Amino acid sequence: MRTKLDAVSGAAVLVTVLAFSATAPLTAYAAAPAFALAFGRNALGLLTLGPAFLLARRREVHRVFSGERGLVRREQRRAVLFGLGAGTALAVHFATFMTGAQLTSVAMATGLVATQPVWQALIATAQGRRPSRAAWTGLAVSVAGAVVASGADLGTGARAVTGDVLALAGAVALAAYTALSEEARPDVSTPMYSVLCFSVCTVEMLLLCLVTGTPPVAFTAQAWYALLGLLLLPQLLGLFSLNFALGRAPATAVSVLLLLEAPVAALVAWLWLGQLPTGAAWPGLAMIMLGVAVVVIGDARGAPAAPELPGQVGAGLHTLLQHPILAAAPADDVYDGIWRDARLGRLAEAEHAIRRSENHAVRLHGAKSAEATHWIEVRAHVAHLTGDGRLAVHLWLSAARFHAEPPRRETVRMRGCLERAFTEWRGLRDDGAVRELGPALRQMYASQPHCVREIDARLAACEAAPVRHE
């Protein structure tokens, strides 16, 4: 990735800003129920891209839903569960933001939804990550700006204030969506995850239309034009341009430039719809943009030094750019980051890097390949480093089973994993874990009587002694 924003990258970001900026003006222009617009936008996007995506990833779809790698860990099914949650959060985002854009001004709606990185930073804090002081400062400025801007709408009536609240709720829902996607995205490919999320969102928006009595497809010609614009601009052109820019330019620079979406959307709404927020709202909107910029930059600078993957948003940068459509292959020095994170107690970061690398190996070589199984071994090493002997034994046994399976049976690697499992099991102090893992270990050592005798002796001792936990 380049370290400067060149002319081509700048042009791609500009296209992205213009495409994304059309969302709120087109929603306001459609003059149709927001729930129906949200359903139509997602349904059209799903029908346009879904079949091609699923056809390209048909083997992965089968692998995920058959649980092929489900011996000890079930990452693919875990990703599906997170994807269901992310799709629900996305549905909430569309329902609230698109409704808010029709109740308040376009400038207010886009300005308030731009606070998403602020809420993302708060979610990261709840997950145990510590934003920098600059990020906290930006958060405070953004919240103050939202209060000032929304307070200015008090004089215009309850309709505008309701729209402000819904737009802010849309920002919170978008932050939840990106947080859930961050957990799930390393385990499935870009096409499959995108189809999963948009499928869930489409179904839930349809249900919401039916529950509220909103006709899901009874659109005027004007609304159909708006839907076509939503599909072509933010749904397709915007995301494509964003991905292109992220492959060439620093993520932080792109993040800050994307904040231009709010003023550009306000300009479009003024020129096209003759719509402007009240004069007192402008200082609040400016504070929101300033605060979000500080959060984005401060979060990026405060991120731990770790290998950044090509085309990936930098670690710790919790912004709108963490869209599930982004994909990355592991870097050559990914191990350095994993061992460093494990030794420093940053287990979530280490696990995230391992799962991302393992998923890449699964896509290239298959779920039961030696390359994919290698990452189970890496996870076992991390479990040992962090003192989780029970998990380490589980993982070493799982890796040994994979190496023992035909047609790519690797006896040497299988024995190495089995010996590590045995050594780790010997050191367990939790009698419950000893009894739980002993039978599986005994089965794997069935051809070695001396090992079987040692396992049986310890299991008998555990049965005779009271249960002891670590």
PDB file of N, CA and C in Angstrom, residues 85-180:
ATOM      1  N   GLY A  85     -26.140 -11.525  13.112  1.00  0.00           N
ATOM      2  CA  GLY A  85     -26.226 -10.327  13.950  1.00  0.00           C
ATOM      3  C   GLY A  85     -25.872  -9.074  13.188  1.00  0.00           C
ATOM      4  N   ALA A  86     -24.837  -9.162  12.343  1.00  0.00           N
ATOM      5  CA  ALA A  86     -24.438  -8.003  11.559  1.00  0.00           C
ATOM      6  C   ALA A  86     -25.521  -7.599  10.571  1.00  0.00           C
ATOM      7  N   GLY A  87     -26.168  -8.592   9.938  1.00  0.00           N
ATOM      8  CA  GLY A  87     -27.257  -8.275   9.020  1.00  0.00           C
ATOM      9  C   GLY A  87     -28.410  -7.593   9.723  1.00  0.00           C
ATOM     10  N   THR A  88     -28.694  -8.017  10.952  1.00  0.00           N
ATOM     11  CA  THR A  88     -29.743  -7.366  11.742  1.00  0.00           C
ATOM     12  C   THR A  88     -29.360  -5.928  12.072  1.00  0.00           C
ATOM     13  N   ALA A  89     -28.103  -5.725  12.472  1.00  0.00           N
ATOM     14  CA  ALA A  89     -27.647  -4.358  12.753  1.00  0.00           C
ATOM     15  C   ALA A  89     -27.720  -3.493  11.498  1.00  0.00           C
ATOM     16  N   LEU A  90     -27.413  -4.068  10.352  1.00  0.00           N
ATOM     17  CA  LEU A  90     -27.489  -3.320   9.097  1.00  0.00           C
ATOM     18  C   LEU A  90     -28.933  -2.942   8.786  1.00  0.00           C
ATOM     19  N   ALA A  91     -29.870  -3.861   9.055  1.00  0.00           N
ATOM     20  CA  ALA A  91     -31.285  -3.550   8.845  1.00  0.00           C
ATOM     21  C   ALA A  91     -31.732  -2.401   9.744  1.00  0.00           C
ATOM     22  N   VAL A  92     -31.285  -2.427  11.011  1.00  0.00           N
ATOM     23  CA  VAL A  92     -31.610  -1.330  11.927  1.00  0.00           C
ATOM     24  C   VAL A  92     -31.025  -0.015  11.411  1.00  0.00           C
ATOM     25  N   HIS A  93     -29.791  -0.081  10.894  1.00  0.00           N
ATOM     26  CA  HIS A  93     -29.164   1.124  10.349  1.00  0.00           C
ATOM     27  C   HIS A  93     -29.977   1.712   9.206  1.00  0.00           C
ATOM     28  N   PHE A  94     -30.347   0.883   8.241  1.00  0.00           N
ATOM     29  CA  PHE A  94     -31.111   1.381   7.100  1.00  0.00           C
ATOM     30  C   PHE A  94     -32.467   1.925   7.543  1.00  0.00           C
ATOM     31  N   ALA A  95     -33.137   1.193   8.438  1.00  0.00           N
ATOM     32  CA  ALA A  95     -34.468   1.612   8.867  1.00  0.00           C
ATOM     33  C   ALA A  95     -34.428   2.960   9.584  1.00  0.00           C
ATOM     34  N   THR A  96     -33.454   3.142  10.459  1.00  0.00           N
ATOM     35  CA  THR A  96     -33.396   4.379  11.237  1.00  0.00           C
ATOM     36  C   THR A  96     -32.819   5.541  10.425  1.00  0.00           C
ATOM     37  N   PHE A  97     -31.714   5.307   9.721  1.00  0.00           N
ATOM     38  CA  PHE A  97     -31.082   6.401   8.991  1.00  0.00           C
ATOM     39  C   PHE A  97     -31.955   6.897   7.846  1.00  0.00           C
ATOM     40  N   MET A  98     -32.541   5.972   7.079  1.00  0.00           N
ATOM     41  CA  MET A  98     -33.337   6.393   5.934  1.00  0.00           C
ATOM     42  C   MET A  98     -34.637   7.063   6.382  1.00  0.00           C
ATOM     43  N   THR A  99     -35.191   6.616   7.515  1.00  0.00           N
ATOM     44  CA  THR A  99     -36.354   7.312   8.070  1.00  0.00           C
ATOM     45  C   THR A  99     -35.957   8.695   8.565  1.00  0.00           C
ATOM     46  N   GLY A 100     -34.810   8.771   9.264  1.00  0.00           N
ATOM     47  CA  GLY A 100     -34.347  10.059   9.765  1.00  0.00           C
ATOM     48  C   GLY A 100     -34.071  11.051   8.657  1.00  0.00           C
ATOM     49  N   ALA A 101     -33.535  10.573   7.527  1.00  0.00           N
ATOM     50  CA  ALA A 101     -33.230  11.466   6.409  1.00  0.00           C
ATOM     51  C   ALA A 101     -34.482  12.091   5.814  1.00  0.00           C
ATOM     52  N   GLN A 102     -35.647  11.464   6.034  1.00  0.00           N
ATOM     53  CA  GLN A 102     -36.901  12.025   5.535  1.00  0.00           C
ATOM     54  C   GLN A 102     -37.570  12.954   6.536  1.00  0.00           C
ATOM     55  N   LEU A 103     -37.142  12.871   7.794  1.00  0.00           N
ATOM     56  CA  LEU A 103     -37.767  13.693   8.825  1.00  0.00           C
ATOM     57  C   LEU A 103     -36.976  14.954   9.137  1.00  0.00           C
ATOM     58  N   THR A 104     -35.656  14.876   9.021  1.00  0.00           N
ATOM     59  CA  THR A 104     -34.813  16.037   9.279  1.00  0.00           C
ATOM     60  C   THR A 104     -34.120  16.431   7.979  1.00  0.00           C
ATOM     61  N   SER A 105     -33.243  17.402   8.038  1.00  0.00           N
ATOM     62  CA  SER A 105     -32.547  17.817   6.824  1.00  0.00           C
ATOM     63  C   SER A 105     -31.478  16.795   6.448  1.00  0.00           C
ATOM     64  N   VAL A 106     -31.137  16.769   5.168  1.00  0.00           N
ATOM     65  CA  VAL A 106     -30.101  15.858   4.690  1.00  0.00           C
ATOM     66  C   VAL A 106     -28.775  16.132   5.393  1.00  0.00           C
ATOM     67  N   ALA A 107     -28.456  17.402   5.583  1.00  0.00           N
ATOM     68  CA  ALA A 107     -27.196  17.756   6.232  1.00  0.00           C
ATOM     69  C   ALA A 107     -27.139  17.225   7.654  1.00  0.00           C
ATOM     70  N   MET A 108     -28.239  17.356   8.392  1.00  0.00           N
ATOM     71  CA  MET A 108     -28.266  16.858   9.765  1.00  0.00           C
ATOM     72  C   MET A 108     -28.169  15.330   9.786  1.00  0.00           C
ATOM     73  N   ALA A 109     -28.898  14.655   8.894  1.00  0.00           N
ATOM     74  CA  ALA A 109     -28.893  13.191   8.891  1.00  0.00           C
ATOM     75  C   ALA A 109     -27.504  12.651   8.585  1.00  0.00           C
ATOM     76  N   THR A 110     -26.852  13.182   7.550  1.00  0.00           N
ATOM     77  CA  THR A 110     -25.522  12.681   7.190  1.00  0.00           C
ATOM     78  C   THR A 110     -24.479  13.085   8.224  1.00  0.00           C
ATOM     79  N   GLY A 111     -24.638  14.263   8.808  1.00  0.00           N
ATOM     80  CA  GLY A 111     -23.689  14.686   9.839  1.00  0.00           C
ATOM     81  C   GLY A 111     -23.769  13.820  11.078  1.00  0.00           C
ATOM     82  N   LEU A 112     -24.992  13.476  11.499  1.00  0.00           N
ATOM     83  CA  LEU A 112     -25.149  12.656  12.697  1.00  0.00           C
ATOM     84  C   LEU A 112     -24.751  11.205  12.456  1.00  0.00           C
ATOM     85  N   VAL A 113     -25.055  10.663  11.269  1.00  0.00           N
ATOM     86  CA  VAL A 113     -24.657   9.282  11.012  1.00  0.00           C
ATOM     87  C   VAL A 113     -23.146   9.169  10.858  1.00  0.00           C
ATOM     88  N   ALA A 114     -22.484  10.294  10.554  1.00  0.00           N
ATOM     89  CA  ALA A 114     -21.025  10.288  10.443  1.00  0.00           C
ATOM     90  C   ALA A 114     -20.340  10.097  11.786  1.00  0.00           C
ATOM     91  N   THR A 115     -21.105  10.137  12.882  1.00  0.00           N
ATOM     92  CA  THR A 115     -20.506   9.907  14.205  1.00  0.00           C
ATOM     93  C   THR A 115     -20.243   8.416  14.452  1.00  0.00           C
ATOM     94  N   GLN A 116     -20.457   7.574  13.468  1.00  0.00           N
ATOM     95  CA  GLN A 116     -20.249   6.124  13.633  1.00  0.00           C
ATOM     96  C   GLN A 116     -18.897   5.775  14.244  1.00  0.00           C
ATOM     97  N   PRO A 117     -17.775   6.393  13.804  1.00  0.00           N
ATOM     98  CA  PRO A 117     -16.495   6.046  14.438  1.00  0.00           C
ATOM     99  C   PRO A 117     -16.458   6.335  15.930  1.00  0.00           C
ATOM    100  N   VAL A 118     -17.220   7.324  16.369  1.00  0.00           N
ATOM    101  CA  VAL A 118     -17.269   7.642  17.799  1.00  0.00           C
ATOM    102  C   VAL A 118     -17.886   6.473  18.569  1.00  0.00           C
ATOM    103  N   TRP A 119     -19.005   5.974  18.084  1.00  0.00           N
ATOM    104  CA  TRP A 119     -19.661   4.841  18.753  1.00  0.00           C
ATOM    105  C   TRP A 119     -18.823   3.587  18.612  1.00  0.00           C
ATOM    106  N   GLN A 120     -18.110   3.464  17.488  1.00  0.00           N
ATOM    107  CA  GLN A 120     -17.228   2.311  17.307  1.00  0.00           C
ATOM    108  C   GLN A 120     -16.110   2.336  18.348  1.00  0.00           C
ATOM    109  N   ALA A 121     -15.608   3.527  18.662  1.00  0.00           N
ATOM    110  CA  ALA A 121     -14.572   3.642  19.683  1.00  0.00           C
ATOM    111  C   ALA A 121     -15.111   3.236  21.052  1.00  0.00           C
ATOM    112  N   LEU A 122     -16.362   3.577  21.342  1.00  0.00           N
ATOM    113  CA  LEU A 122     -16.964   3.184  22.615  1.00  0.00           C
ATOM    114  C   LEU A 122     -17.151   1.667  22.681  1.00  0.00           C
ATOM    115  N   ILE A 123     -17.547   1.053  21.574  1.00  0.00           N
ATOM    116  CA  ILE A 123     -17.668  -0.407  21.539  1.00  0.00           C
ATOM    117  C   ILE A 123     -16.305  -1.050  21.767  1.00  0.00           C
ATOM    118  N   ALA A 124     -15.272  -0.485  21.139  1.00  0.00           N
ATOM    119  CA  ALA A 124     -13.920  -1.011  21.329  1.00  0.00           C
ATOM    120  C   ALA A 124     -13.499  -0.911  22.789  1.00  0.00           C
ATOM    121  N   THR A 125     -13.893   0.183  23.440  1.00  0.00           N
ATOM    122  CA  THR A 125     -13.578   0.348  24.859  1.00  0.00           C
ATOM    123  C   THR A 125     -14.267  -0.731  25.690  1.00  0.00           C
ATOM    124  N   ALA A 126     -15.528  -1.020  25.369  1.00  0.00           N
ATOM    125  CA  ALA A 126     -16.253  -2.070  26.088  1.00  0.00           C
ATOM    126  C   ALA A 126     -15.627  -3.441  25.856  1.00  0.00           C
ATOM    127  N   GLN A 127     -14.940  -3.612  24.718  1.00  0.00           N
ATOM    128  CA  GLN A 127     -14.275  -4.879  24.413  1.00  0.00           C
ATOM    129  C   GLN A 127     -12.883  -4.971  25.025  1.00  0.00           C
ATOM    130  N   GLY A 128     -12.487  -3.965  25.774  1.00  0.00           N
ATOM    131  CA  GLY A 128     -11.201  -3.998  26.448  1.00  0.00           C
ATOM    132  C   GLY A 128     -10.092  -3.245  25.755  1.00  0.00           C
ATOM    133  N   ARG A 129     -10.364  -2.614  24.624  1.00  0.00           N
ATOM    134  CA  ARG A 129      -9.354  -1.817  23.943  1.00  0.00           C
ATOM    135  C   ARG A 129      -9.385  -0.402  24.502  1.00  0.00           C
ATOM    136  N   ARG A 130      -8.254   0.242  24.490  1.00  0.00           N
ATOM    137  CA  ARG A 130      -8.164   1.567  25.108  1.00  0.00           C
ATOM    138  C   ARG A 130      -7.851   2.617  24.050  1.00  0.00           C
ATOM    139  N   PRO A 131      -8.849   3.429  23.680  1.00  0.00           N
ATOM    140  CA  PRO A 131      -8.589   4.496  22.712  1.00  0.00           C
ATOM    141  C   PRO A 131      -7.589   5.509  23.270  1.00  0.00           C
ATOM    142  N   SER A 132      -6.915   6.208  22.375  1.00  0.00           N
ATOM    143  CA  SER A 132      -5.943   7.213  22.791  1.00  0.00           C
ATOM    144  C   SER A 132      -6.648   8.435  23.378  1.00  0.00           C
ATOM    145  N   ARG A 133      -5.860   9.308  24.000  1.00  0.00           N
ATOM    146  CA  ARG A 133      -6.428  10.543  24.544  1.00  0.00           C
ATOM    147  C   ARG A 133      -7.014  11.403  23.440  1.00  0.00           C
ATOM    148  N   ALA A 134      -6.346  11.412  22.298  1.00  0.00           N
ATOM    149  CA  ALA A 134      -6.861  12.193  21.177  1.00  0.00           C
ATOM    150  C   ALA A 134      -8.225  11.661  20.743  1.00  0.00           C
ATOM    151  N   ALA A 135      -8.389  10.337  20.749  1.00  0.00           N
ATOM    152  CA  ALA A 135      -9.668   9.755  20.362  1.00  0.00           C
ATOM    153  C   ALA A 135     -10.762  10.150  21.344  1.00  0.00           C
ATOM    154  N   TRP A 136     -10.426  10.151  22.658  1.00  0.00           N
ATOM    155  CA  TRP A 136     -11.416  10.575  23.655  1.00  0.00           C
ATOM    156  C   TRP A 136     -11.767  12.044  23.477  1.00  0.00           C
ATOM    157  N   THR A 137     -10.777  12.853  23.156  1.00  0.00           N
ATOM    158  CA  THR A 137     -11.043  14.275  22.926  1.00  0.00           C
ATOM    159  C   THR A 137     -11.980  14.464  21.736  1.00  0.00           C
ATOM    160  N   GLY A 138     -11.684  13.748  20.645  1.00  0.00           N
ATOM    161  CA  GLY A 138     -12.552  13.839  19.482  1.00  0.00           C
ATOM    162  C   GLY A 138     -13.957  13.354  19.779  1.00  0.00           C
ATOM    163  N   LEU A 139     -14.058  12.303  20.589  1.00  0.00           N
ATOM    164  CA  LEU A 139     -15.364  11.787  20.972  1.00  0.00           C
ATOM    165  C   LEU A 139     -16.177  12.859  21.705  1.00  0.00           C
ATOM    166  N   ALA A 140     -15.529  13.536  22.644  1.00  0.00           N
ATOM    167  CA  ALA A 140     -16.223  14.573  23.399  1.00  0.00           C
ATOM    168  C   ALA A 140     -16.668  15.721  22.487  1.00  0.00           C
ATOM    169  N   VAL A 141     -15.807  16.115  21.561  1.00  0.00           N
ATOM    170  CA  VAL A 141     -16.152  17.202  20.634  1.00  0.00           C
ATOM    171  C   VAL A 141     -17.324  16.802  19.747  1.00  0.00           C
ATOM    172  N   SER A 142     -17.318  15.555  19.261  1.00  0.00           N
ATOM    173  CA  SER A 142     -18.402  15.088  18.394  1.00  0.00           C
ATOM    174  C   SER A 142     -19.730  15.034  19.131  1.00  0.00           C
ATOM    175  N   VAL A 143     -19.711  14.511  20.355  1.00  0.00           N
ATOM    176  CA  VAL A 143     -20.948  14.437  21.135  1.00  0.00           C
ATOM    177  C   VAL A 143     -21.483  15.839  21.413  1.00  0.00           C
ATOM    178  N   ALA A 144     -20.573  16.760  21.768  1.00  0.00           N
ATOM    179  CA  ALA A 144     -21.002  18.145  22.002  1.00  0.00           C
ATOM    180  C   ALA A 144     -21.588  18.746  20.730  1.00  0.00           C
ATOM    181  N   GLY A 145     -20.960  18.458  19.589  1.00  0.00           N
ATOM    182  CA  GLY A 145     -21.482  18.964  18.324  1.00  0.00           C
ATOM    183  C   GLY A 145     -22.854  18.407  18.008  1.00  0.00           C
ATOM    184  N   ALA A 146     -23.063  17.114  18.300  1.00  0.00           N
ATOM    185  CA  ALA A 146     -24.378  16.517  18.058  1.00  0.00           C
ATOM    186  C   ALA A 146     -25.437  17.163  18.932  1.00  0.00           C
ATOM    187  N   VAL A 147     -25.086  17.485  20.183  1.00  0.00           N
ATOM    188  CA  VAL A 147     -26.028  18.154  21.081  1.00  0.00           C
ATOM    189  C   VAL A 147     -26.364  19.540  20.553  1.00  0.00           C
ATOM    190  N   VAL A 148     -25.336  20.277  20.120  1.00  0.00           N
ATOM    191  CA  VAL A 148     -25.557  21.623  19.602  1.00  0.00           C
ATOM    192  C   VAL A 148     -26.421  21.587  18.338  1.00  0.00           C
ATOM    193  N   ALA A 149     -26.069  20.691  17.408  1.00  0.00           N
ATOM    194  CA  ALA A 149     -26.799  20.622  16.146  1.00  0.00           C
ATOM    195  C   ALA A 149     -28.241  20.184  16.357  1.00  0.00           C
ATOM    196  N   SER A 150     -28.449  19.180  17.183  1.00  0.00           N
ATOM    197  CA  SER A 150     -29.812  18.705  17.433  1.00  0.00           C
ATOM    198  C   SER A 150     -30.617  19.729  18.224  1.00  0.00           C
ATOM    199  N   GLY A 151     -29.941  20.433  19.129  1.00  0.00           N
ATOM    200  CA  GLY A 151     -30.631  21.474  19.881  1.00  0.00           C
ATOM    201  C   GLY A 151     -31.154  22.580  18.984  1.00  0.00           C
ATOM    202  N   ALA A 152     -30.437  22.829  17.903  1.00  0.00           N
ATOM    203  CA  ALA A 152     -30.890  23.852  16.962  1.00  0.00           C
ATOM    204  C   ALA A 152     -32.183  23.452  16.268  1.00  0.00           C
ATOM    205  N   ASP A 153     -32.450  22.152  16.209  1.00  0.00           N
ATOM    206  CA  ASP A 153     -33.665  21.678  15.555  1.00  0.00           C
ATOM    207  C   ASP A 153     -34.880  21.726  16.471  1.00  0.00           C
ATOM    208  N   LEU A 154     -34.660  22.005  17.762  1.00  0.00           N
ATOM    209  CA  LEU A 154     -35.785  22.049  18.687  1.00  0.00           C
ATOM    210  C   LEU A 154     -36.814  23.094  18.268  1.00  0.00           C
ATOM    211  N   GLY A 155     -36.322  24.195  17.697  1.00  0.00           N
ATOM    212  CA  GLY A 155     -37.237  25.254  17.289  1.00  0.00           C
ATOM    213  C   GLY A 155     -37.994  24.953  16.017  1.00  0.00           C
ATOM    214  N   THR A 156     -37.612  23.909  15.299  1.00  0.00           N
ATOM    215  CA  THR A 156     -38.276  23.592  14.035  1.00  0.00           C
ATOM    216  C   THR A 156     -39.359  22.525  14.192  1.00  0.00           C
ATOM    217  N   GLY A 157     -39.515  21.990  15.402  1.00  0.00           N
ATOM    218  CA  GLY A 157     -40.585  21.030  15.634  1.00  0.00           C
ATOM    219  C   GLY A 157     -40.085  19.643  15.975  1.00  0.00           C
ATOM    220  N   ALA A 158     -41.026  18.832  16.478  1.00  0.00           N
ATOM    221  CA  ALA A 158     -40.678  17.476  16.919  1.00  0.00           C
ATOM    222  C   ALA A 158     -40.265  16.584  15.756  1.00  0.00           C
ATOM    223  N   ARG A 159     -40.752  16.846  14.560  1.00  0.00           N
ATOM    224  CA  ARG A 159     -40.423  16.007  13.407  1.00  0.00           C
ATOM    225  C   ARG A 159     -38.919  15.996  13.153  1.00  0.00           C
ATOM    226  N   ALA A 160     -38.306  17.187  13.150  1.00  0.00           N
ATOM    227  CA  ALA A 160     -36.875  17.279  12.880  1.00  0.00           C
ATOM    228  C   ALA A 160     -36.066  16.636  14.001  1.00  0.00           C
ATOM    229  N   VAL A 161     -36.487  16.839  15.250  1.00  0.00           N
ATOM    230  CA  VAL A 161     -35.766  16.240  16.375  1.00  0.00           C
ATOM    231  C   VAL A 161     -35.847  14.718  16.312  1.00  0.00           C
ATOM    232  N   THR A 162     -37.017  14.191  15.956  1.00  0.00           N
ATOM    233  CA  THR A 162     -37.156  12.740  15.797  1.00  0.00           C
ATOM    234  C   THR A 162     -36.222  12.225  14.714  1.00  0.00           C
ATOM    235  N   GLY A 163     -36.131  12.974  13.614  1.00  0.00           N
ATOM    236  CA  GLY A 163     -35.199  12.587  12.557  1.00  0.00           C
ATOM    237  C   GLY A 163     -33.762  12.580  13.023  1.00  0.00           C
ATOM    238  N   ASP A 164     -33.386  13.575  13.860  1.00  0.00           N
ATOM    239  CA  ASP A 164     -32.024  13.620  14.400  1.00  0.00           C
ATOM    240  C   ASP A 164     -31.736  12.393  15.252  1.00  0.00           C
ATOM    241  N   VAL A 165     -32.696  12.036  16.109  1.00  0.00           N
ATOM    242  CA  VAL A 165     -32.512  10.882  16.995  1.00  0.00           C
ATOM    243  C   VAL A 165     -32.376   9.602  16.170  1.00  0.00           C
ATOM    244  N   LEU A 166     -33.196   9.468  15.132  1.00  0.00           N
ATOM    245  CA  LEU A 166     -33.128   8.266  14.299  1.00  0.00           C
ATOM    246  C   LEU A 166     -31.804   8.196  13.527  1.00  0.00           C
ATOM    247  N   ALA A 167     -31.327   9.334  13.040  1.00  0.00           N
ATOM    248  CA  ALA A 167     -30.039   9.347  12.338  1.00  0.00           C
ATOM    249  C   ALA A 167     -28.911   8.946  13.284  1.00  0.00           C
ATOM    250  N   LEU A 168     -28.990   9.421  14.525  1.00  0.00           N
ATOM    251  CA  LEU A 168     -27.977   9.052  15.511  1.00  0.00           C
ATOM    252  C   LEU A 168     -28.066   7.562  15.835  1.00  0.00           C
ATOM    253  N   ALA A 169     -29.290   7.047  15.918  1.00  0.00           N
ATOM    254  CA  ALA A 169     -29.455   5.603  16.131  1.00  0.00           C
ATOM    255  C   ALA A 169     -28.884   4.818  14.959  1.00  0.00           C
ATOM    256  N   GLY A 170     -29.004   5.369  13.748  1.00  0.00           N
ATOM    257  CA  GLY A 170     -28.413   4.725  12.585  1.00  0.00           C
ATOM    258  C   GLY A 170     -26.908   4.634  12.682  1.00  0.00           C
ATOM    259  N   ALA A 171     -26.280   5.661  13.265  1.00  0.00           N
ATOM    260  CA  ALA A 171     -24.826   5.633  13.461  1.00  0.00           C
ATOM    261  C   ALA A 171     -24.436   4.554  14.464  1.00  0.00           C
ATOM    262  N   VAL A 172     -25.199   4.418  15.554  1.00  0.00           N
ATOM    263  CA  VAL A 172     -24.918   3.389  16.554  1.00  0.00           C
ATOM    264  C   VAL A 172     -25.081   1.994  15.934  1.00  0.00           C
ATOM    265  N   ALA A 173     -26.148   1.808  15.137  1.00  0.00           N
ATOM    266  CA  ALA A 173     -26.369   0.511  14.499  1.00  0.00           C
ATOM    267  C   ALA A 173     -25.249   0.182  13.518  1.00  0.00           C
ATOM    268  N   LEU A 174     -24.761   1.187  12.808  1.00  0.00           N
ATOM    269  CA  LEU A 174     -23.662   0.956  11.872  1.00  0.00           C
ATOM    270  C   LEU A 174     -22.386   0.575  12.619  1.00  0.00           C
ATOM    271  N   ALA A 175     -22.176   1.177  13.794  1.00  0.00           N
ATOM    272  CA  ALA A 175     -21.017   0.811  14.611  1.00  0.00           C
ATOM    273  C   ALA A 175     -21.130  -0.641  15.084  1.00  0.00           C
ATOM    274  N   ALA A 176     -22.349  -1.054  15.462  1.00  0.00           N
ATOM    275  CA  ALA A 176     -22.556  -2.445  15.873  1.00  0.00           C
ATOM    276  C   ALA A 176     -22.315  -3.392  14.701  1.00  0.00           C
ATOM    277  N   TYR A 177     -22.745  -2.976  13.525  1.00  0.00           N
ATOM    278  CA  TYR A 177     -22.542  -3.793  12.319  1.00  0.00           C
ATOM    279  C   TYR A 177     -21.058  -4.003  12.037  1.00  0.00           C
ATOM    280  N   THR A 178     -20.260  -2.946  12.096  1.00  0.00           N
ATOM    281  CA  THR A 178     -18.837  -3.084  11.815  1.00  0.00           C
ATOM    282  C   THR A 178     -18.128  -3.886  12.904  1.00  0.00           C
ATOM    283  N   ALA A 179     -18.568  -3.740  14.169  1.00  0.00           N
ATOM    284  CA  ALA A 179     -17.956  -4.519  15.248  1.00  0.00           C
ATOM    285  C   ALA A 179     -18.229  -6.011  15.065  1.00  0.00           C
ATOM    286  N   LEU A 180     -19.457  -6.367  14.720  1.00  0.00           N
ATOM    287  CA  LEU A 180     -19.791  -7.773  14.480  1.00  0.00           C
ATOM    288  C   LEU A 180     -19.061  -8.306  13.246  1.00  0.00           C
TER     289      LEU A 180
END
